[in-house]
Structures are given as structure tokens and as C-alpha cells.
Amino acid sequence: MPSLPFRWSLTSRPPSPLPAYNVADYDDDSDDQGDRDTATEDPTQQLLGFSLARRSSSQSHLLLPRSSFPGSNQTSAANSPFPSRPSSPLPFSQPVFAPPLYTSTSEDEPASPLLLTTYSRRRKWWPRRRKREGSIRQWRGWKRAIHRIVKHPLFPTQPLTILLTLLLLTTFALLLTVSLIYILNPDKYPLPWRQYCSHDSATAFPPPDFESLPPAGVFLGVFSMDAAVERRMLVRTTWASHVRSRGMDAATDRTVVRFILGKPRVEWERRVGLEMQTYNDMIILPMAENMNNGKTHAFFTWAYENALVPPPNTNHTFNPRRAPASSHARHSKRRVYGLGKFQEEGEKWVSPDFVIKADDDSFVMLAELEGRLRVEWYEAIRDGLKRHGRMIDPLIFWGYLVKSRFMAGELYALSWSLVQYIATSPRLLTMTRGAEDKQTSKWIRLHPQANEVRWRSEHCWMYDHPRAGTVYSHGFLFPSEVKRVAREVHEAKALLKNATAIRSSSVSPSVAALMTDPGLVALSTLSSGSSSTYGGDSTTTMADSDPSDPQSWDPDTWRLGPPSPASTPLPPSSPFLSRSTVSRFGNRYTFPVANLTIPMQVETLVEGSRLSLLRKGLPASTGNLTAIPPPVGEDPTWGDVERAWENRETYEERYALST
């Protein structure tokens, strides 16, 4: 086959679709070093391996290979039909690289000889990768576990089964919550207050020589806050100044009542300042207002340095510090006990015998409080003379002892020596935070003479409001009702002791209920003992008290040293000993009849009053236990209310039994 004629011609190729590029002529005489400097000025050209040449603005760009790519064994001069520059004079084993266009964020990347920049391992602020990987593995484990639970055949998938499952889980959560609340709640049943009021410590007051004892100096600090204006006014107009609270024999002339506040807020500063100027009975502590963050310790520290009361009419006080009489509050009396005249303005005041902390929601009968502290003061002096043969400054901690652990915070009193110890002990400065009543009891337990401190409790005459519905609440008490309660308790215990001689067929339902009462049964089976009375010789202390003795259930018997819950057990739940004609534990109080007047409403809150008996299931009288008094109907008539109101006890009848 004849060969076809073929002719190579550069002009016979088709035109390029790209724009025309003109080849720059290569000049052998050009400066290689200048070319290399030009190449190094553009890092992008070094990285890509070719250069961009532009002859003029009207001509297009031309891409020409400048040098071989890294790792190639041949240069562009050997492969290109066009003239080219010689290869780089640098040895092939050390190719030239441009700086990297990115920055590594890995802290574990080692330094490489191929990199121009060496990076140091620097500890970063974020967690290590190992910790992140551990958390990821944990999350994956939880995810797999949840996946297995969801894929389980018993897992609910239908809407009905899902609802039933949610209902079951909700019920279980509620039952668990209620069970925990019941287990952790220390107040499961009302306290046997009738047992407390049946002891001689509650009924044998006042002692025969009470009137011969000089009054005690009492400084009572009522804790309040800047916004509690109404409570302060209520205190000023009622128990802080009323004659029924202070008494008519000037025994409370040495009792000073002041309100204790922290620094008021900015919006209350002006109002508190005006109130201080008007009544002159407020103390501002140099600290922010708080309840359990050091206010109690700051108050006792202030009281040790500044608290003053009027002087006694005899030189019996242990506190020699005297100062000019401060300006008097409107509700403070200034008569000297037994003289009936006002004090002179220049008369020196002295440090108090007792410093009391009280809450502004407490209602205090000042005459009753001062009388009990007066008896306790001189009883401690006589006991010190008997035990030590000399007169010592009493160490007294008085209040409502809660489960033999601490004094309740609504009101408690410290003798002057204990106040001095609290204010001057550096150790207690680190124990100011926490529940203030519990912290105060801890301070007393840490006293250097803790075994000599007299812990004196008052359970019968200190209680919550009748409408509170707590374990500490019952009706308002008067001496006549306390006498009746003590008589009923003693009769019930005597009846149970002779229960073996009584036939079961002849026992009334009320007596049968007493025979099965857990508290009364425990009291009748244990041995009887004698409780301490004022000036008596049969005083029970913590060291010689018997836990099995029913008198150890009397928390009002004073003891030396810190009390122990193991040595003072509480009696079991007793419906008879905790019964009240006014309060019902856990139930909200309602008046027996609507549209009662205010005096009638107050009378219904008095324990044992005839109006308080107008309730369902309560007997019309509390006389003979063996009889069955008819209960009052569910809806007493207004005639029953009027008869009960007309036959109520008078003031003389309610207090006559206490003399």
C-alpha cells in the first residue's frame, strides 16, 4: 500500500481555544541569582513549580514550567522542546519547600526535619485528648446500655403500656418520697405535754420564799429585721409594756426589752432611723442582717460589752460593771423594786444577770419569765454553797430543751458568765454559721466547765400557738388548768396500778382506753421517783439519774452537764397524755361555731375552757375519769355558746390555784 504523504507544519495545527500566549525568549546571559530572588518573592510560585509571565497589559498570561516538581528525576529542560533555564544548583537531597499554608493544632505533632519551622510542645488550657476520649467512651457505654433496655422485649412500646408504666413509676416515686419524709421527720406524734405539766417542777411554783428574793436583772433581745415594723409595734404595745405581762409588783423593773437588728437595707435606712429616734429601743449590730450566719454570736458579744439593766436594791449582783443610765424606752419602767419611786437620771446601771435571745414572733409574759429566772438564779447559788462551800457565779442555760440536744431558738436565756465566755472565746469565732439554736448549745457544751453548767428546761409553760398544729402546740394554759391536768394524770396512773383488781366487765370504755394507753402503761409499770423542787434535797443530776425511772421523762428537772438523749428517753406515744381540747396534731384549727366575737374566739383557745369543749367528741367536763360524760353534738347551738361564755372562769379563779 503506498504511503500517504505527510507534512509536519507548525502552521497547519488548529488554533488553540485558549488565548494566545507568547513565549518569552530565554536569555543565557541573564542573572540566575536575580531570577531566584524573583522566584522567592512569591511563595505560591515556588509551591506550584511554575511562574506567571506577563509581557504587557494587552497580552495574556503564559504558564511555563520553571523547575521540576519535588521528587522528579528529570527537569523541564529535558522534556520540553523549548529552551529552558538550567536546573537548580541546590543538591537534590534538599529540595526547597515553601512555608506551609496552615498551622497545626495538634499538641502531639513531633518536629520534622522536612519542615522549616520547628514547633514546640506547649501545654494547652483545654483538657487532654485522653480525658475527652474517656468521657466519650462513658457516653458510648451509657448509650449502648440504654439501647439494650429499649430493645428489651419487656420494654413498653404501645401507648397503653407506656401510660401504665409512667403511672407505675410516678406512684413509686410518690411512695418513696412520703416514706423518706416520714422516716426523716422527727415529729411523728404530739408530745405528752400533760405528763410534763403533772410534775412538781411545773406545779410547785412559786416557792414559799419567792417574795423575799430580789428580782433578777434580765436583758431580753428580740431578734427582728428592718421590714418587721408591725411585729415590733405589736411587741411594744402588748407584752413589752402591758401590766398583765409585767405584773403589778414592780418585779420586772430590772427587765429591759430591746430589738436586735442587723444593718438595714438602703431603702429601709431612713425608716429604721426614724423608728429608733421615736422609741429608742433598737440595737443595730455591725453586720448584715441574717439568721444563721453569726448574728447570735454578734448579739452576745455586744451584750457583754454594752448591755445594762437598772441596779438592784441590794448588793447581791456578781457583775460589778456600772455605767450611767442610758436613755429609757417608752415601754421600760424605772421604779426601784420595793420603793415605788422613779430612778434618778444619774443612777448607775449594772450588767444583767441573764441575757435572753427571743424571736419577734414569740409572746412572752415578762413577770412569769423573770420569776422563774429569779428562782433559778438563787437555787444555783444555794446549790453552789452546798457543793463547793462558797458562793460562785452560776452557770445557767435556760430554755426549752428539744430531745435533750439543744434549746429551742424561740427563747433561751444565758447567765452572765456564759455570755462572757461566748464573747471572749476565740474558738467560737469559727463556729458561728449554722442553725443558731444548735450552735449555741454546741458553744455551751465546749465550755471549760461544761459539767458545771445547769441545763434547765421549761416544757409545760413554753409551747406553740394553739392554732399552729405542731407537736409543741396546745391551748393557752393557766394555773387552774395545770392543776386539773396534774390531778387527772395522777388519778390515771393510780387507776392503772389497781387495774388488776378491777373486773373487765365493770370497766367503763374511758377506763378501758386508759388501760391500753402506751404512755400510761409505761409510767405505771416503772418505778416512781422524786423530782427536784426549789430548796429541796432530792435533786436528780445527770450522773445519778436512772433512764428507766419515769422521772427521767421530766425534762424540766435541772441537770448538771450537757444532757444526753440516751439518759432522758421520751415516753411512747400517748393519746391521753397528748390530748388537747384546742389543738389537734396535723389538723388545721377551726372555731367550733361561726360568727364568734373576738373575746369568744380567744376563750375558745384556752385549754380546758367551756368554749373549747364545744367540739365533736370532746366531753363537756373533765371531772371524774370513771364516768362517761356525754359528748357535745356536731353542731352546737348559739345557746350552748352563750351558756359556756357566761360560766367561764374569772381571772381570780384561774390564778387562785397558784397561790
Phi, psi and omega in degrees: 000127183293147181281146180277138179291136180224137183228127178273123180220131179290337182269351182274351180286153180290155180294145180284138177292342180280162176297155183287133177245138178258134182276128177283133181291139182274133182248114180292337183272003182289159182278115178295324182294324177295321176297319181293324178295321178295323180292324182284345179290334181247102180298331182294323178294321177295321182291320183280335177089008175216166185243162178249120181246138181224121183277315181206171181291337181274348181259158181275173179279155177229128178266117179238138176289129181263314185212168181286152176288155179299135179092357181271143181270351182236152180262171180288340179289332180278337185256349184256137177285351182264154178298144182217165179284156179292167181290167182294139180287348180291148177298150184292333184289346180236076179292154181268127178243146174280157176301146181295148179273005181224167179239127181288139178254004180273129180279349182261006183284120182285159176288136183244141177290346179279348181264140179285334181249130179263124183261131180272146177283113183242134180289126182271165180281339181277161182299159178290159180296331182296321178292320178296321179294324178295317178294324178294319178296321177296317179297320178295324177296316176297322180296318178295321179295316178296322179297320178294321179294316181295324181277000180292144181298331181275356180288132183291135179236337179274154181302320181293316179293327177295317178296317179296322179294316177298321178296319179295316179295321178296317178297319178296319179295319178295315179297320179295319179295315180296321179296317178295320178297319180291321181291318183277346180284119181284342183256086183263339180210155182295150182283152181280070183296332178293327175293320178297318182283353179271354181279160180294334179297337179262330185263338184268042177236137000274163178289167183298324183264028185296318185291341180276352181270131177293150180297152177272147175276119186236126172249113186252116177259118180265115181286127181217182177222172189298323185276353184273055182290318183295321179294320178295321178293324178295320178294318182298321186270353182244260193284343179284340184225345186292145183291331177291335178272315182278341181086172185249003184253015178062023180287338182260018178294336179264014178255120183246132180247126178224151178263133184251121181230155166274187179296127180289157175291164186300318183287349181250000184297314183294317181293320178294322177297318177294322178294322177295319178294329184282315188252338176055044181222027184237139178243124179257114178281148181280060179200162178292150181295132179199173179245316186237032183231038173106002181292321180295316178295320178296325179293314179293327175294317177295318181297323179296329183265336191228342186291131180222150177225161177300149183285157176282169177272001174228162182268061182258353188284150176267001187251100185283348184293126179232151181210161177300148181296130177284170177295140189269145173282161183294330184266008180260133175277158181228022178276144175278135184300127175087349182254332176072021178236162182278151177288154175280151184297330182271005182289140184279134173268161184234170176291148183284161172281326180227143171243126187244137170253128180222157176269157182284353174260013176267146176246115189246132169269104189297321181295318178294319180295313180296323180296318180289323176291326177297314179296319180295323181297309183283335173293323177292323178295317180293323178293323177295320176295324181287322185272325185249347181077011179208165181273124180237159179288122185295146172247100188235131174237108190243137178171205178255108183282121182261110175053034176058030181241315184204161176275134181298145189281353181292331177191128171206155186236144176236136174290165188299324181296322178290325176295319177297320179296318181294321185284335187249359181272115179294335183296328185282349179294337178267006182234042183260350182259140182128179178304120192294325179291321178289323179295320178297319177295324176296320178299318182292324178294336179268007180296141178303331176246050184299328180286352179257357180283132179270109175272110184241123184245150178232101184261337184279317188262004174241121185203167177279167180299145182303332182268005182288325180075019179267179179288345182260004187258142169201183184292165176298133185257142170233159182303326180295319179290324177297320176298317180294319179298315179297321179294319180295319180294317180294321177294321180294319178293321177293325179294321180289329177294328179260017184290337181291336180269359181259131177288143181294333181286334182264006181272133178285161179301325180293320177291322178298324177293324177292323182292338179257005179287124184299320182293316179292322178298318179293321180292322182285334182275336180276160180288149180270154179219180181250139179260164183280139173235169184294126177077002182277167180263342182269073181258126181268131177248174180294329185287323185252014179278144181257123181298333180278352179285131179296338178290340175291346174282352178273100182286354181273358175282124185291150181221148175272137178087167180297136178288157179237132178300330181290330182270351178230072182288152176274146176291159178293171180300132184223112177298327181286316184285341179254006183290139178225143177279355183242303188266150173228124185297128178083357181243143178283136183283138173228144179292145183295332182223143178280165175063034175279148175287166182297315176299325177292321178297321177294321180294327178292341179271359178276128182297127177082000180289159182293328177289329178288343179275356179279060179225160182293129174085356179263142180289156180284345178211162179241046183272254185287129182287331183283342179276163179246092179290142180291132178288153178286146180294171182293324183237090177293148181276168178292333175295322175297321179295317181294319179294320178293325179289321180290329182263017180292161180287146176275172179298318180293322180292323182287334180252355183292327183288347181275352181263000000 
